């Protein structure tokens, strides 16, 4: 990779910051009310044992925060994008399963801020996560872009 | 850099999340996923009549109507727009998301030792159970859930109200 960022690199740069920031925010909002997020997971009716539900309610937000912070810093960018991509694929599959089974459940993906998707889980949530997945794939494929620790460390 | 190296790094980040999450769960207060069975109401020592039947966690419409007549507070756990368009008369709105910043303020006006009836839309709706579990955790020991939910209350012709009266 050359030291000078390309025009496309500068286009990817805001995507990396937005994605990272969104995942830090999503993790923080979930951690600010872990019982609410745990209750939301129960509402998905996946018949998971309680210890898995409670464990996921703590682990998922921390994975989001760590991966989001790595994206913002531009450190291990592709790996962080890969992890966020895997999370998003899992979220989309779970949301699809909730819609397919006709369950009236709340996402709690961004705490009480579900912009632009109001109300119970629906196609809006799937589309929103698919857009985020598209952004994640772009960042993962292109790399950190400018102003990234990854770039500094390879100089 | 090779793909396997990236996968290895992604797994390292995921593992870090698991470790931090596990540590956080240890220092966090225990989380209750399901509400406890409510404590029975104490029977006054001077009471000479029949001992009242203890109510379970889930109560019927008739039992809820009886409690309504005794002035028991009702909690609406549905979405805010549903509450606004119609709710049980006098009910306050406390949905799962009301706990995002801790115990909702309105809960401080409710008696922790007295019965409380929580409802949502009945059927598959989990919100009343989630709210009951979180209120349990906050020390409310006599939470009852109107299993049939708001639709059954409306169908029975019991009193309802509209607007944001019981919302923060």
XYZ file of C-alpha atoms in Angstrom, chain B residues 1-167:
167
model
C -1.899 -9.851 4.649
C -3.315 -13.381 4.402
C -6.971 -14.144 5.015
C -6.148 -16.666 7.748
C -4.234 -13.955 9.619
C -7.310 -11.713 9.447
C -9.546 -14.534 10.695
C -7.098 -15.126 13.539
C -7.231 -11.442 14.470
C -11.042 -11.366 14.232
C -11.184 -14.396 16.551
C -8.826 -12.604 18.959
C -11.140 -9.570 19.026
C -14.164 -11.818 19.585
C -12.329 -13.597 22.400
C -11.514 -10.227 23.977
C -15.232 -9.419 23.874
C -16.072 -12.735 25.536
C -13.493 -12.187 28.304
C -14.563 -8.589 29.024
C -18.261 -9.553 28.795
C -17.754 -12.471 31.196
C -15.896 -10.223 33.648
C -18.670 -7.624 33.377
C -21.352 -10.252 34.075
C -19.530 -11.218 37.284
C -19.497 -7.683 38.694
C -23.016 -6.822 37.446
C -26.090 -7.405 39.622
C -27.755 -10.757 38.831
C -30.199 -10.534 35.936
C -33.687 -11.903 36.307
C -35.204 -13.162 33.050
C -38.537 -14.268 34.460
C -40.705 -12.797 37.174
C -41.067 -14.614 40.492
C -44.393 -15.897 41.711
C -45.919 -13.038 43.726
C -45.933 -13.202 47.502
C -49.423 -13.764 48.945
C -51.048 -10.756 50.573
C -50.788 -10.896 54.374
C -54.115 -11.707 56.061
C -54.981 -9.228 58.864
C -54.919 -10.894 62.302
C -58.441 -9.629 63.084
C -59.904 -11.076 59.918
C -62.610 -13.566 60.765
C -63.773 -14.317 57.234
C -62.503 -16.889 54.760
C -58.796 -16.692 53.874
C -58.586 -15.070 50.438
C -57.239 -17.219 47.605
C -53.627 -16.272 46.790
C -53.279 -15.038 43.216
C -50.663 -16.550 40.941
C -48.271 -14.711 38.632
C -50.654 -14.893 35.684
C -54.192 -13.888 36.485
C -57.442 -14.070 34.571
C -59.535 -11.183 33.338
C -62.013 -11.757 36.202
C -59.238 -11.623 38.810
C -57.812 -8.476 37.187
C -61.272 -6.874 37.190
C -61.604 -7.724 40.891
C -58.223 -6.088 41.636
C -59.207 -3.078 39.510
C -62.265 -2.662 41.742
C -59.990 -2.651 44.797
C -57.911 0.192 43.380
C -54.873 -1.911 42.429
C -52.502 0.009 40.121
C -52.266 -1.252 36.534
C -49.125 -1.035 34.396
C -49.299 -0.925 30.602
C -46.197 -2.559 29.090
C -47.100 -2.034 25.428
C -45.598 0.409 22.966
C -46.103 4.108 23.789
C -48.300 4.684 20.735
C -50.526 1.760 21.794
C -50.837 3.252 25.283
C -51.739 6.619 23.843
C -54.449 5.226 21.599
C -56.109 3.293 24.425
C -55.240 1.788 27.819
C -56.894 0.481 30.967
C -58.292 3.430 32.873
C -55.739 4.759 35.363
C -52.899 2.543 34.074
C -49.384 3.965 34.021
C -47.014 3.240 31.142
C -43.904 1.224 31.991
C -42.545 -0.709 28.994
C -39.275 -2.697 28.932
C -37.534 0.262 27.275
C -38.563 2.470 30.232
C -35.766 0.745 32.175
C -33.052 1.969 29.787
C -31.854 4.568 32.267
C -32.549 2.482 35.391
C -35.827 2.199 37.280
C -38.437 4.483 35.653
C -39.427 7.415 37.862
C -43.122 6.508 37.869
C -42.254 3.249 39.679
C -41.235 5.294 42.709
C -44.882 6.277 43.146
C -46.005 2.633 43.346
C -46.099 0.610 46.566
C -43.529 -2.212 46.424
C -45.512 -4.317 48.900
C -48.918 -3.942 47.221
C -50.245 -5.914 44.251
C -49.648 -4.585 40.768
C -51.247 -5.761 37.519
C -49.135 -5.625 34.364
C -50.498 -6.211 30.890
C -49.528 -6.046 27.234
C -51.353 -7.342 24.174
C -51.822 -10.928 25.397
C -50.977 -13.968 23.260
C -47.281 -14.034 22.336
C -46.517 -10.696 23.985
C -43.513 -10.905 26.352
C -43.409 -7.280 27.447
C -45.530 -7.799 30.591
C -43.274 -10.672 31.728
C -40.129 -8.609 31.045
C -41.499 -5.623 32.945
C -42.617 -7.883 35.821
C -39.116 -9.430 36.001
C -37.491 -5.992 36.083
C -39.944 -4.665 38.669
C -39.302 -7.828 40.732
C -35.626 -7.010 40.603
C -36.432 -3.517 41.876
C -38.253 -4.975 44.888
C -41.865 -5.189 43.702
C -42.965 -8.500 45.202
C -46.589 -8.752 44.104
C -46.566 -8.371 40.351
C -49.439 -10.066 38.533
C -49.776 -10.406 34.791
C -53.102 -10.106 33.007
C -52.469 -13.033 30.686
C -55.208 -12.239 28.174
C -53.922 -8.689 27.820
C -55.549 -5.450 26.795
C -57.704 -6.886 23.948
C -59.626 -9.071 26.424
C -60.155 -6.064 28.727
C -61.611 -4.054 25.838
C -63.753 -6.990 24.665
C -65.232 -7.277 28.175
C -66.270 -3.615 28.022
C -64.195 -2.627 31.056
C -63.163 1.034 31.440
C -60.440 2.397 29.206
C -58.906 5.788 28.560
C -56.835 7.417 25.832
C -53.984 9.921 25.814
C -50.647 10.254 27.533
C -52.027 10.604 31.082
C -49.832 7.914 32.695
C -46.734 8.513 30.613
